[in-house]
Amino acid sequence: MSHIQFRDLSVSYRRPKSDERFLAIDRISLDIERGSFVAVVGSSGCGKSTLLLAAAGLVSLASGRVVIDAAPVTGPGGHAAMVFQDASLLPWRSVLGNVRFGLEMRRWKRDDLTERALRHIRMVGLGDFADYHPHQLSGGMRQRVNIARALAVDPEVLLMDEPFGALDAQTREVMGNELLRIWERDRKTALFVTHDIEEAVFLADKVVVMGRDPGRIKDVVQVDLPRPRSPDMLDSETFVTIRRRLRESLAEDMASLRLVTEGV
Amino acid sequence: MIAFYRRFEAVLVGTASLIAIAVAWQLAVDNGFIDPFFISTPLAVAREAMTQAADGTLFVNISATLHAFSLALALAAAVGIGLGVLAGWFRDVEAALDPFIWFKYSAPTIAFYPIFIAYLGYGLPTVVTVGFLFALTPIYANTLAGIRNVDRDLARTARAFGARPLDVFVRVALPGSVPLLVAGFRLGVGRALTGVVVAELFGSTAGLGYSITQHAQLMQTAPMMVSIVAIVLIGVALTQALGFVERKTDAWRVDAE
């Protein structure tokens, strides 16, 4: 059985200052295999972040269900760890304190929190910065802390919502490589939301394309590139073919979006 | 030498400008521009301060004022922070307290002094009450804002890791409110001192404020000026000390993006 199952999942939000609701995602079904890396791409407003929040148990569902490890998700719990685009670090805590924070919230009992946190800080390459505070770190370093915090709680599923969205292009590439290096160690099931097609193809086994109004799945593309991935694959025929297909898939959405804007 | 100057530039220039004022004051009186009867002179004030220091009057006054001030501030901090935290976390508490806060903001507290004196008499209870009421509002309002403005991303992240509401409150909202809380406390310090001195002016039989009224009524300008200068120095010292503490506590917020 698949590790994560989305079944007829709909999520609706209330429009600001009214009782009217709109569908952010509309009856989505999707299966994610254990140990696979799945990327979700789509234009803004297509509900890709909502899909992630639903997997994390952070939104209430209008219909359908999310099942992880054969158990329905009913709220935020021990199954998944979330990495948001904003590093969301506690500014008054050091790097060590921030990575410990996740463990503390999980009421981790299994081993020494500090030792475990330090191990994960070293894993993301910040061994020398454990005592630094977030304001002393670069954006890329903060996002590393964010990832270390998520991995330290040893989640079944790693959920990442545009984790590199706020970083510059070079840092972004480095972080992508780093993420894969870390992920290869224990291959946790990963769901990665991005708006960057190349990033999606480079990282994932499977890329899900979402469309908007209402949010739905338009296409699912298998990425048959060997692992470990390396930057020279970016020019391979497989990569280029997949990238083109994804771009075309997304372009339809962009075209309809343009019409809407011009209509206004 | 230049490095020393750079480091203490603000303090040195500030001190120099104070000395310049004192010299101008002395010269203005010496040359007959101002009648010393109303304002005394820096030298006379300094001599009077020495006398009062020698016979202990100055310290008796200062300690009476500081005693009332500490009680007023401690009460205001306890009540203001306590209520502010509750109102920041529970909207109904804020709604319940709102009318009183609006009342406190719009009505000059000191107008009610006859009532305080009628119930509490001349002396410490009245002085502490007025100081407390002066300091309460800024401490309460800042604490409330600090709790209310808890970073939503941080709260969401904590919840994603399984934090319960109490965890979010204790681990995210409370520590996150510290910079605003300290800022509120600093405002409270100035307000408590003002409240205490104002209450002493006509609601007490001790302290620097009382000494001002007493000497003013007897036209003893120099002793009156000694008390005024003492109040100013206490105020400056307290605000500076707190500004220092404040810079320590919100360093992370200042250079955060």
Short mmCIF file of C-alpha atoms in Angstrom, two decimals:
data_model
loop_
_atom_site.label_atom_id
_atom_site.label_comp_id
_atom_site.label_asym_id
_atom_site.label_seq_id
_atom_site.Cartn_x
_atom_site.Cartn_y
_atom_site.Cartn_z
CA MET A 1 0.00 0.00 0.00
CA SER A 2 1.18 3.51 -0.71
CA HIS A 3 2.76 5.42 2.14
CA ILE A 4 0.62 8.54 1.67
CA GLN A 5 -2.83 8.41 0.12
CA PHE A 6 -4.89 11.46 -0.73
CA ARG A 7 -8.46 10.32 -1.42
CA ASP A 8 -11.05 12.71 -2.93
CA LEU A 9 -9.50 15.44 -0.89
CA SER A 10 -11.15 18.87 -0.89
CA VAL A 11 -10.20 21.84 1.26
CA SER A 12 -12.10 25.10 1.30
CA TYR A 13 -11.18 28.45 2.79
CA ARG A 14 -13.37 31.30 3.85
CA ARG A 15 -12.97 34.47 1.82
CA PRO A 16 -11.75 37.34 3.96
CA LYS A 17 -14.56 39.30 5.63
CA SER A 18 -17.38 37.12 4.38
CA ASP A 19 -19.01 33.77 5.05
CA GLU A 20 -18.48 32.68 1.48
CA ARG A 21 -16.10 29.77 0.98
CA PHE A 22 -14.02 28.82 -2.02
CA LEU A 23 -12.37 25.52 -2.92
CA ALA A 24 -8.60 25.62 -2.61
CA ILE A 25 -8.33 22.03 -3.76
CA ASP A 26 -11.08 20.00 -5.35
CA ARG A 27 -11.33 16.21 -4.97
CA ILE A 28 -7.66 15.36 -5.31
CA SER A 29 -6.52 11.74 -5.24
CA LEU A 30 -2.84 10.92 -5.20
CA ASP A 31 -0.66 8.05 -4.05
CA ILE A 32 2.88 8.49 -2.81
CA GLU A 33 5.13 5.47 -2.44
CA ARG A 34 7.23 4.88 0.64
CA GLY A 35 10.71 6.29 0.25
CA SER A 36 9.91 8.30 -2.86
CA PHE A 37 10.59 11.99 -3.42
CA VAL A 38 7.58 13.71 -4.94
CA ALA A 39 7.61 17.30 -6.13
CA VAL A 40 4.46 19.36 -6.59
CA VAL A 41 4.57 22.26 -9.06
CA GLY A 42 1.93 24.76 -10.09
CA SER A 43 1.24 28.44 -10.41
CA SER A 44 0.41 30.40 -7.28
CA GLY A 45 -3.06 29.79 -5.94
CA CYS A 46 -3.29 26.23 -7.27
CA GLY A 47 -3.51 24.77 -3.79
CA LYS A 48 -0.13 23.06 -3.73
CA SER A 49 0.69 24.40 -0.27
CA THR A 50 -2.78 23.42 0.93
CA LEU A 51 -2.08 19.85 -0.16
CA LEU A 52 0.97 19.89 2.10
CA LEU A 53 -0.91 21.45 5.02
CA ALA A 54 -3.53 18.72 4.67
CA ALA A 55 -0.82 16.06 4.87
CA ALA A 56 0.54 17.79 7.97
CA GLY A 57 -2.91 17.87 9.53
CA LEU A 58 -2.87 21.66 9.75
CA VAL A 59 -6.11 22.37 7.83
CA SER A 60 -9.57 20.92 8.21
CA LEU A 61 -10.84 18.97 5.23
CA ALA A 62 -14.07 19.75 3.39
CA SER A 63 -14.22 16.19 2.08
CA GLY A 64 -12.10 13.12 1.53
CA ARG A 65 -9.18 12.00 3.63
CA VAL A 66 -5.42 11.78 3.91
CA VAL A 67 -4.02 8.45 5.01
CA ILE A 68 -0.42 8.03 6.10
CA ASP A 69 0.81 4.59 7.07
CA ALA A 70 -2.74 3.28 6.87
CA ALA A 71 -3.89 5.76 9.54
CA PRO A 72 -6.07 8.76 8.66
CA VAL A 73 -4.50 12.13 9.47
CA THR A 74 -6.67 13.93 12.03
CA GLY A 75 -4.35 16.71 13.19
CA PRO A 76 -0.70 17.66 13.54
CA GLY A 77 1.01 14.72 15.10
CA GLY A 78 4.12 12.62 15.13
CA HIS A 79 3.92 11.37 11.55
CA ALA A 80 5.24 14.29 9.53
CA ALA A 81 7.64 17.19 9.87
CA MET A 82 7.13 20.43 8.04
CA VAL A 83 9.68 22.79 6.48
CA PHE A 84 8.11 26.13 5.56
CA GLN A 85 9.51 28.69 3.12
CA ASP A 86 10.01 31.07 6.02
CA ALA A 87 12.69 29.47 8.19
CA SER A 88 10.47 30.22 11.22
CA LEU A 89 13.29 30.05 13.74
CA LEU A 90 12.81 31.36 17.26
CA PRO A 91 15.02 34.47 17.21
CA TRP A 92 15.86 34.20 20.92
CA ARG A 93 17.13 30.64 20.61
CA SER A 94 20.49 29.51 19.22
CA VAL A 95 20.78 27.10 16.32
CA LEU A 96 21.02 24.29 18.86
CA GLY A 97 18.01 25.59 20.76
CA ASN A 98 15.96 25.81 17.59
CA VAL A 99 16.73 22.27 16.51
CA ARG A 100 15.97 21.13 20.07
CA PHE A 101 12.67 23.01 19.89
CA GLY A 102 11.14 20.50 17.45
CA LEU A 103 12.21 17.63 19.69
CA GLU A 104 10.84 19.37 22.77
CA MET A 105 7.48 19.96 21.10
CA ARG A 106 7.39 16.30 20.11
CA ARG A 107 8.17 15.39 23.74
CA TRP A 108 11.03 13.29 22.50
CA LYS A 109 11.99 10.71 25.11
CA ARG A 110 14.21 8.34 23.21
CA ASP A 111 17.64 9.87 23.69
CA ASP A 112 19.57 12.93 24.71
CA LEU A 113 18.01 15.91 22.93
CA THR A 114 21.17 18.02 22.78
CA GLU A 115 23.26 15.20 21.37
CA ARG A 116 20.61 14.36 18.80
CA ALA A 117 20.15 18.01 17.82
CA LEU A 118 23.91 18.51 17.43
CA ARG A 119 24.14 15.44 15.22
CA HIS A 120 21.58 16.89 12.85
CA ILE A 121 23.18 20.32 12.94
CA ARG A 122 26.44 18.70 11.83
CA MET A 123 24.56 16.80 9.16
CA VAL A 124 23.38 20.01 7.50
CA GLY A 125 26.92 21.38 7.70
CA LEU A 126 26.43 23.88 10.55
CA GLY A 127 28.56 22.11 13.14
CA ASP A 128 30.51 25.29 13.89
CA PHE A 129 27.40 27.44 14.25
CA ALA A 130 25.44 25.62 16.95
CA ASP A 131 25.73 28.60 19.33
CA TYR A 132 24.83 31.25 16.74
CA HIS A 133 21.48 32.99 16.77
CA PRO A 134 19.28 33.18 13.65
CA HIS A 135 20.00 36.87 13.02
CA GLN A 136 23.68 36.02 12.67
CA LEU A 137 23.03 33.49 9.89
CA SER A 138 22.45 33.88 6.15
CA GLY A 139 19.14 32.89 4.57
CA GLY A 140 20.59 29.63 3.32
CA MET A 141 21.99 28.75 6.74
CA ARG A 142 18.65 29.46 8.40
CA GLN A 143 16.94 27.16 5.97
CA ARG A 144 19.51 24.47 6.85
CA VAL A 145 18.56 24.87 10.50
CA ASN A 146 14.91 24.59 9.48
CA ILE A 147 15.65 21.31 7.68
CA ALA A 148 17.77 19.99 10.56
CA ARG A 149 14.91 20.74 12.97
CA ALA A 150 12.52 18.73 10.80
CA LEU A 151 14.87 15.77 10.30
CA ALA A 152 15.84 15.61 13.97
CA VAL A 153 12.35 14.45 14.97
CA ASP A 154 12.79 11.45 12.67
CA PRO A 155 9.49 11.94 10.82
CA GLU A 156 7.83 9.30 8.69
CA VAL A 157 7.19 11.93 6.08
CA LEU A 158 9.10 15.10 5.26
CA LEU A 159 6.88 17.93 3.98
CA MET A 160 8.61 20.93 2.40
CA ASP A 161 6.75 24.02 1.25
CA GLU A 162 9.01 25.97 -1.15
CA PRO A 163 11.89 25.68 1.31
CA PHE A 164 14.33 27.39 -1.07
CA GLY A 165 11.82 29.89 -2.48
CA ALA A 166 13.37 32.86 -0.74
CA LEU A 167 16.98 32.04 -1.60
CA ASP A 168 19.09 33.35 -4.46
CA ALA A 169 19.71 31.09 -7.47
CA GLN A 170 23.19 29.88 -6.47
CA THR A 171 22.30 29.13 -2.86
CA ARG A 172 19.21 27.40 -4.12
CA GLU A 173 21.24 25.04 -6.27
CA VAL A 174 23.66 24.25 -3.44
CA MET A 175 20.76 23.61 -1.08
CA GLY A 176 19.09 21.29 -3.59
CA ASN A 177 22.24 19.18 -3.84
CA GLU A 178 22.63 19.19 -0.05
CA LEU A 179 19.01 18.16 0.45
CA LEU A 180 19.45 15.20 -1.87
CA ARG A 181 22.70 14.17 -0.16
CA ILE A 182 20.93 14.14 3.21
CA TRP A 183 17.78 12.55 1.83
CA GLU A 184 19.74 9.69 0.21
CA ARG A 185 20.88 8.53 3.67
CA ASP A 186 17.55 7.21 4.84
CA ARG A 187 15.18 8.08 1.99
CA LYS A 188 12.25 9.34 3.98
CA THR A 189 9.11 9.82 1.98
CA ALA A 190 9.30 13.44 0.85
CA LEU A 191 6.72 15.83 -0.53
CA PHE A 192 8.29 18.97 -1.93
CA VAL A 193 6.31 21.98 -3.15
CA THR A 194 8.03 24.39 -5.52
CA HIS A 195 7.27 26.68 -8.44
CA ASP A 196 10.64 25.95 -10.02
CA ILE A 197 10.33 23.24 -12.70
CA GLU A 198 14.06 22.44 -12.89
CA GLU A 199 14.29 22.10 -9.14
CA ALA A 200 11.32 19.74 -9.17
CA VAL A 201 12.75 17.49 -11.89
CA PHE A 202 16.23 17.48 -10.39
CA LEU A 203 15.01 16.44 -6.93
CA ALA A 204 12.02 14.20 -7.52
CA ASP A 205 11.08 10.69 -8.59
CA LYS A 206 7.68 11.97 -9.57
CA VAL A 207 6.45 15.48 -10.38
CA VAL A 208 2.81 16.38 -9.81
CA VAL A 209 1.50 19.33 -11.81
CA MET A 210 -1.39 21.19 -10.26
CA GLY A 211 -3.81 23.60 -11.93
CA ARG A 212 -5.93 26.30 -10.39
CA ASP A 213 -9.56 27.39 -10.03
CA PRO A 214 -10.20 25.04 -8.43
CA GLY A 215 -6.93 23.41 -7.37
CA ARG A 216 -6.61 20.01 -9.02
CA ILE A 217 -4.00 17.62 -10.42
CA LYS A 218 -3.37 18.13 -14.14
CA ASP A 219 -0.49 15.80 -14.76
CA VAL A 220 1.83 13.38 -13.01
CA VAL A 221 5.23 12.84 -14.58
CA GLN A 222 7.65 10.05 -13.66
CA VAL A 223 11.30 11.17 -13.58
CA ASP A 224 13.45 8.28 -14.73
CA LEU A 225 16.82 9.70 -13.88
CA PRO A 226 19.26 7.55 -11.88
CA ARG A 227 20.24 8.42 -8.32
CA PRO A 228 22.33 9.94 -6.95
CA ARG A 229 21.46 12.91 -9.10
CA SER A 230 24.23 15.17 -10.35
CA PRO A 231 24.13 18.64 -11.92
CA ASP A 232 25.28 17.33 -15.35
CA MET A 233 21.93 15.51 -15.66
CA LEU A 234 20.34 18.91 -16.13
CA ASP A 235 21.40 18.68 -19.80
CA SER A 236 20.40 15.06 -20.36
CA GLU A 237 17.73 14.22 -22.89
CA THR A 238 15.41 12.75 -20.27
CA PHE A 239 15.66 15.91 -18.16
CA VAL A 240 15.04 18.22 -21.11
CA THR A 241 12.04 16.17 -22.31
CA ILE A 242 10.42 16.15 -18.88
CA ARG A 243 11.10 19.84 -18.38
CA ARG A 244 9.42 20.65 -21.71
CA ARG A 245 6.38 18.57 -20.85
CA LEU A 246 6.03 20.24 -17.46
CA ARG A 247 6.49 23.68 -18.94
CA GLU A 248 3.77 23.08 -21.51
CA SER A 249 1.50 21.70 -18.84
CA LEU A 250 2.01 24.79 -16.71
CA ALA A 251 1.80 27.18 -19.66
CA GLU A 252 -1.88 26.35 -20.22
CA ASP A 253 -2.55 27.56 -16.71
CA MET A 254 -0.50 30.69 -17.26
CA ALA A 255 -2.44 31.41 -20.47
CA SER A 256 -5.78 31.22 -18.68
CA LEU A 257 -4.36 33.37 -15.91
CA ARG A 258 -3.32 35.99 -18.47
CA LEU A 259 -6.84 36.10 -19.90
CA VAL A 260 -8.22 36.70 -16.45
CA THR A 261 -5.81 39.55 -15.83
CA GLU A 262 -6.53 41.18 -19.18
CA GLY A 263 -10.25 40.81 -18.60
CA VAL A 264 -9.83 42.99 -15.52
CA MET B 1 42.38 59.76 22.57
CA ILE B 2 40.36 60.13 19.38
CA ALA B 3 39.05 56.57 19.80
CA PHE B 4 38.05 57.45 23.37
CA TYR B 5 36.25 60.53 22.09
CA ARG B 6 34.40 58.57 19.39
CA ARG B 7 33.29 55.95 21.88
CA PHE B 8 31.89 58.43 24.39
CA GLU B 9 31.01 61.21 21.94
CA ALA B 10 27.32 61.40 22.89
CA VAL B 11 28.05 61.38 26.64
CA LEU B 12 30.84 63.95 26.38
CA VAL B 13 28.89 66.36 24.19
CA GLY B 14 25.79 65.93 26.37
CA THR B 15 27.77 66.65 29.54
CA ALA B 16 29.40 69.68 27.93
CA SER B 17 26.02 71.10 26.97
CA LEU B 18 24.72 70.61 30.53
CA ILE B 19 27.75 72.44 31.93
CA ALA B 20 27.20 75.21 29.38
CA ILE B 21 23.63 75.66 30.63
CA ALA B 22 24.79 75.78 34.26
CA VAL B 23 27.46 78.35 33.41
CA ALA B 24 24.95 80.44 31.42
CA TRP B 25 22.52 80.26 34.35
CA GLN B 26 25.21 81.41 36.81
CA LEU B 27 26.39 84.22 34.47
CA ALA B 28 22.84 85.39 33.80
CA VAL B 29 22.21 85.78 37.53
CA ASP B 30 25.65 87.33 38.23
CA ASN B 31 25.10 89.94 35.54
CA GLY B 32 21.64 90.79 36.73
CA PHE B 33 19.60 89.36 33.85
CA ILE B 34 17.62 87.03 36.11
CA ASP B 35 16.43 87.54 39.67
CA PRO B 36 17.97 84.71 41.80
CA PHE B 37 14.90 84.92 44.07
CA PHE B 38 12.93 82.84 41.56
CA ILE B 39 15.56 80.48 40.27
CA SER B 40 18.54 80.60 42.66
CA THR B 41 22.01 79.94 41.17
CA PRO B 42 23.95 76.75 40.38
CA LEU B 43 26.48 77.57 43.09
CA ALA B 44 23.81 78.25 45.72
CA VAL B 45 22.02 75.04 44.76
CA ALA B 46 25.28 73.09 45.01
CA ARG B 47 26.03 74.60 48.44
CA GLU B 48 22.51 73.80 49.62
CA ALA B 49 22.85 70.23 48.32
CA MET B 50 26.04 69.83 50.39
CA THR B 51 24.26 71.08 53.50
CA GLN B 52 21.29 68.78 52.95
CA ALA B 53 23.61 65.86 52.27
CA ALA B 54 25.50 66.60 55.48
CA ASP B 55 22.42 66.81 57.71
CA GLY B 56 20.76 63.86 55.97
CA THR B 57 17.64 65.70 54.70
CA LEU B 58 18.48 64.96 51.06
CA PHE B 59 18.74 61.22 51.63
CA VAL B 60 15.60 61.09 53.74
CA ASN B 61 13.70 62.77 50.88
CA ILE B 62 15.27 60.65 48.17
CA SER B 63 14.65 57.40 50.03
CA ALA B 64 11.01 58.34 50.75
CA THR B 65 10.44 59.01 47.04
CA LEU B 66 12.32 55.92 45.90
CA HIS B 67 10.44 53.78 48.41
CA ALA B 68 7.05 54.93 47.09
CA PHE B 69 8.35 54.66 43.53
CA SER B 70 9.51 51.05 43.90
CA LEU B 71 6.22 50.00 45.49
CA ALA B 72 4.20 51.75 42.77
CA LEU B 73 6.32 50.27 39.97
CA ALA B 74 6.33 46.76 41.44
CA LEU B 75 2.55 46.82 41.79
CA ALA B 76 2.06 48.25 38.30
CA ALA B 77 4.42 45.66 36.80
CA ALA B 78 2.72 42.76 38.58
CA VAL B 79 -0.80 43.87 37.73
CA GLY B 80 0.02 45.31 34.27
CA ILE B 81 1.99 42.32 33.05
CA GLY B 82 -0.47 39.86 34.59
CA LEU B 83 -3.53 41.49 33.05
CA GLY B 84 -1.68 42.23 29.79
CA VAL B 85 -0.72 38.59 29.34
CA LEU B 86 -4.29 37.44 30.07
CA ALA B 87 -5.82 40.06 27.77
CA GLY B 88 -3.28 39.28 25.04
CA TRP B 89 -4.14 35.60 25.09
CA PHE B 90 -7.90 35.74 25.82
CA ARG B 91 -9.84 38.27 23.73
CA ASP B 92 -12.72 38.31 26.21
CA VAL B 93 -10.42 39.51 28.98
CA GLU B 94 -9.28 42.34 26.73
CA ALA B 95 -12.89 43.26 25.93
CA ALA B 96 -13.73 43.24 29.64
CA LEU B 97 -10.80 45.50 30.53
CA ASP B 98 -11.11 47.82 27.55
CA PRO B 99 -13.55 50.34 29.10
CA PHE B 100 -11.22 50.89 32.05
CA ILE B 101 -8.22 51.32 29.80
CA TRP B 102 -10.04 53.86 27.65
CA PHE B 103 -11.09 55.64 30.81
CA LYS B 104 -7.50 55.61 32.06
CA TYR B 105 -6.23 56.96 28.72
CA SER B 106 -8.71 59.79 28.41
CA ALA B 107 -9.18 60.97 32.01
CA PRO B 108 -6.30 62.62 33.86
CA THR B 109 -5.78 60.32 36.85
CA ILE B 110 -4.54 63.13 39.03
CA ALA B 111 -7.95 64.85 38.90
CA PHE B 112 -9.15 62.15 41.28
CA TYR B 113 -6.60 62.98 43.96
CA PRO B 114 -9.13 64.30 46.51
CA ILE B 115 -10.78 60.89 46.45
CA PHE B 116 -7.50 59.10 47.06
CA ILE B 117 -6.70 61.42 49.94
CA ALA B 118 -10.17 61.00 51.40
CA TYR B 119 -9.82 57.23 51.42
CA LEU B 120 -6.10 56.72 51.86
CA GLY B 121 -5.03 59.85 53.72
CA TYR B 122 -1.93 62.00 53.25
CA GLY B 123 1.11 59.79 52.80
CA LEU B 124 2.47 56.63 51.30
CA PRO B 125 -0.79 54.85 50.29
CA THR B 126 -2.00 57.80 48.23
CA VAL B 127 1.40 58.36 46.65
CA VAL B 128 1.82 54.69 45.75
CA THR B 129 -1.70 54.50 44.33
CA VAL B 130 -1.19 57.48 42.02
CA GLY B 131 2.24 56.18 40.90
CA PHE B 132 0.70 52.75 40.31
CA LEU B 133 -2.14 54.15 38.20
CA PHE B 134 0.27 56.29 36.16
CA ALA B 135 2.50 53.32 35.34
CA LEU B 136 -0.19 50.68 34.86
CA THR B 137 -1.46 51.61 31.39
CA PRO B 138 1.75 51.54 29.34
CA ILE B 139 2.89 48.33 30.99
CA TYR B 140 -0.48 46.68 30.38
CA ALA B 141 -0.83 47.93 26.78
CA ASN B 142 2.68 46.90 25.75
CA THR B 143 2.42 43.46 27.31
CA LEU B 144 -0.89 42.92 25.55
CA ALA B 145 0.60 43.96 22.21
CA GLY B 146 3.63 41.73 22.76
CA ILE B 147 1.50 38.65 23.36
CA ARG B 148 -1.01 39.52 20.65
CA ASN B 149 1.67 40.07 17.99
CA VAL B 150 3.07 36.59 18.35
CA ASP B 151 4.73 35.66 15.05
CA ARG B 152 2.14 33.59 13.17
CA ASP B 153 4.75 31.62 11.26
CA LEU B 154 6.42 30.64 14.51
CA ALA B 155 3.13 29.62 16.07
CA ARG B 156 2.24 27.57 13.00
CA THR B 157 5.63 25.88 12.99
CA ALA B 158 5.29 25.03 16.67
CA ARG B 159 1.85 23.54 16.00
CA ALA B 160 3.25 21.53 13.07
CA PHE B 161 5.66 19.97 15.55
CA GLY B 162 2.76 19.05 17.78
CA ALA B 163 2.81 22.00 20.20
CA ARG B 164 -0.35 22.41 22.30
CA PRO B 165 -1.80 25.87 22.90
CA LEU B 166 -0.03 26.04 26.26
CA ASP B 167 3.29 25.23 24.56
CA VAL B 168 2.73 27.98 22.01
CA PHE B 169 1.97 30.38 24.85
CA VAL B 170 4.92 29.48 27.07
CA ARG B 171 7.56 28.76 24.42
CA VAL B 172 6.62 31.18 21.62
CA ALA B 173 4.28 33.97 22.73
CA LEU B 174 5.84 34.76 26.13
CA PRO B 175 9.50 34.89 25.06
CA GLY B 176 8.48 36.69 21.86
CA SER B 177 6.78 39.42 23.88
CA VAL B 178 9.87 40.24 25.96
CA PRO B 179 11.12 43.21 23.87
CA LEU B 180 7.72 44.94 23.96
CA LEU B 181 7.29 44.03 27.60
CA VAL B 182 10.61 45.65 28.46
CA ALA B 183 9.67 48.72 26.41
CA GLY B 184 6.41 48.97 28.35
CA PHE B 185 8.26 48.61 31.62
CA ARG B 186 10.60 51.44 30.65
CA LEU B 187 7.65 53.71 29.92
CA GLY B 188 6.17 52.56 33.22
CA VAL B 189 9.32 53.60 35.11
CA GLY B 190 9.06 57.19 33.87
CA ARG B 191 5.32 57.30 34.52
CA ALA B 192 5.64 55.81 38.02
CA LEU B 193 8.25 58.41 38.97
CA THR B 194 6.07 61.21 37.58
CA GLY B 195 3.02 59.87 39.43
CA VAL B 196 4.86 59.53 42.72
CA VAL B 197 6.36 63.03 42.58
CA VAL B 198 3.08 64.64 41.51
CA ALA B 199 1.24 62.88 44.34
CA GLU B 200 3.92 63.95 46.82
CA LEU B 201 3.43 67.57 45.77
CA PHE B 202 0.04 67.71 47.47
CA GLY B 203 -0.79 64.30 48.88
CA SER B 204 2.09 63.53 51.20
CA THR B 205 4.22 64.61 54.12
CA ALA B 206 7.51 63.19 52.87
CA GLY B 207 9.64 62.79 49.75
CA LEU B 208 11.17 65.07 47.14
CA GLY B 209 7.79 66.23 45.81
CA TYR B 210 6.65 67.23 49.29
CA SER B 211 9.95 69.04 49.83
CA ILE B 212 9.37 71.04 46.64
CA THR B 213 5.92 72.20 47.78
CA GLN B 214 7.13 72.94 51.29
CA HIS B 215 10.11 75.08 50.21
CA ALA B 216 8.17 76.73 47.41
CA GLN B 217 5.55 77.93 49.89
CA LEU B 218 8.30 79.37 52.09
CA MET B 219 10.01 80.99 49.06
CA GLN B 220 13.17 78.96 49.76
CA THR B 221 14.34 78.66 46.18
CA ALA B 222 17.70 76.92 46.64
CA PRO B 223 16.39 73.97 48.73
CA MET B 224 13.48 73.63 46.30
CA MET B 225 15.91 73.49 43.36
CA VAL B 226 17.94 70.78 45.13
CA SER B 227 14.87 68.52 45.21
CA ILE B 228 14.03 69.29 41.59
CA VAL B 229 17.56 68.50 40.44
CA ALA B 230 17.50 65.27 42.50
CA ILE B 231 14.29 64.17 40.77
CA VAL B 232 15.70 64.94 37.33
CA LEU B 233 18.89 62.98 38.08
CA ILE B 234 16.94 59.99 39.40
CA GLY B 235 14.75 60.03 36.29
CA VAL B 236 17.70 60.21 33.91
CA ALA B 237 19.58 57.46 35.76
CA LEU B 238 16.58 55.12 35.71
CA THR B 239 15.75 55.67 32.04
CA GLN B 240 19.37 55.23 31.00
CA ALA B 241 19.73 52.03 32.99
CA LEU B 242 16.56 50.65 31.44
CA GLY B 243 17.55 51.70 27.94
CA PHE B 244 20.67 49.64 28.46
CA VAL B 245 18.68 46.58 29.59
CA GLU B 246 16.33 47.05 26.67
CA ARG B 247 19.14 47.08 24.13
CA LYS B 248 20.41 43.83 25.64
CA THR B 249 17.06 42.08 25.40
CA ASP B 250 16.06 43.04 21.89
CA ALA B 251 19.40 42.78 20.12
CA TRP B 252 18.03 39.88 18.12
CA ARG B 253 15.10 41.91 16.97
CA VAL B 254 17.14 44.93 15.92
CA ASP B 255 19.37 43.19 13.40
CA ALA B 256 16.81 40.63 12.31
CA GLU B 257 15.69 41.21 8.73
#
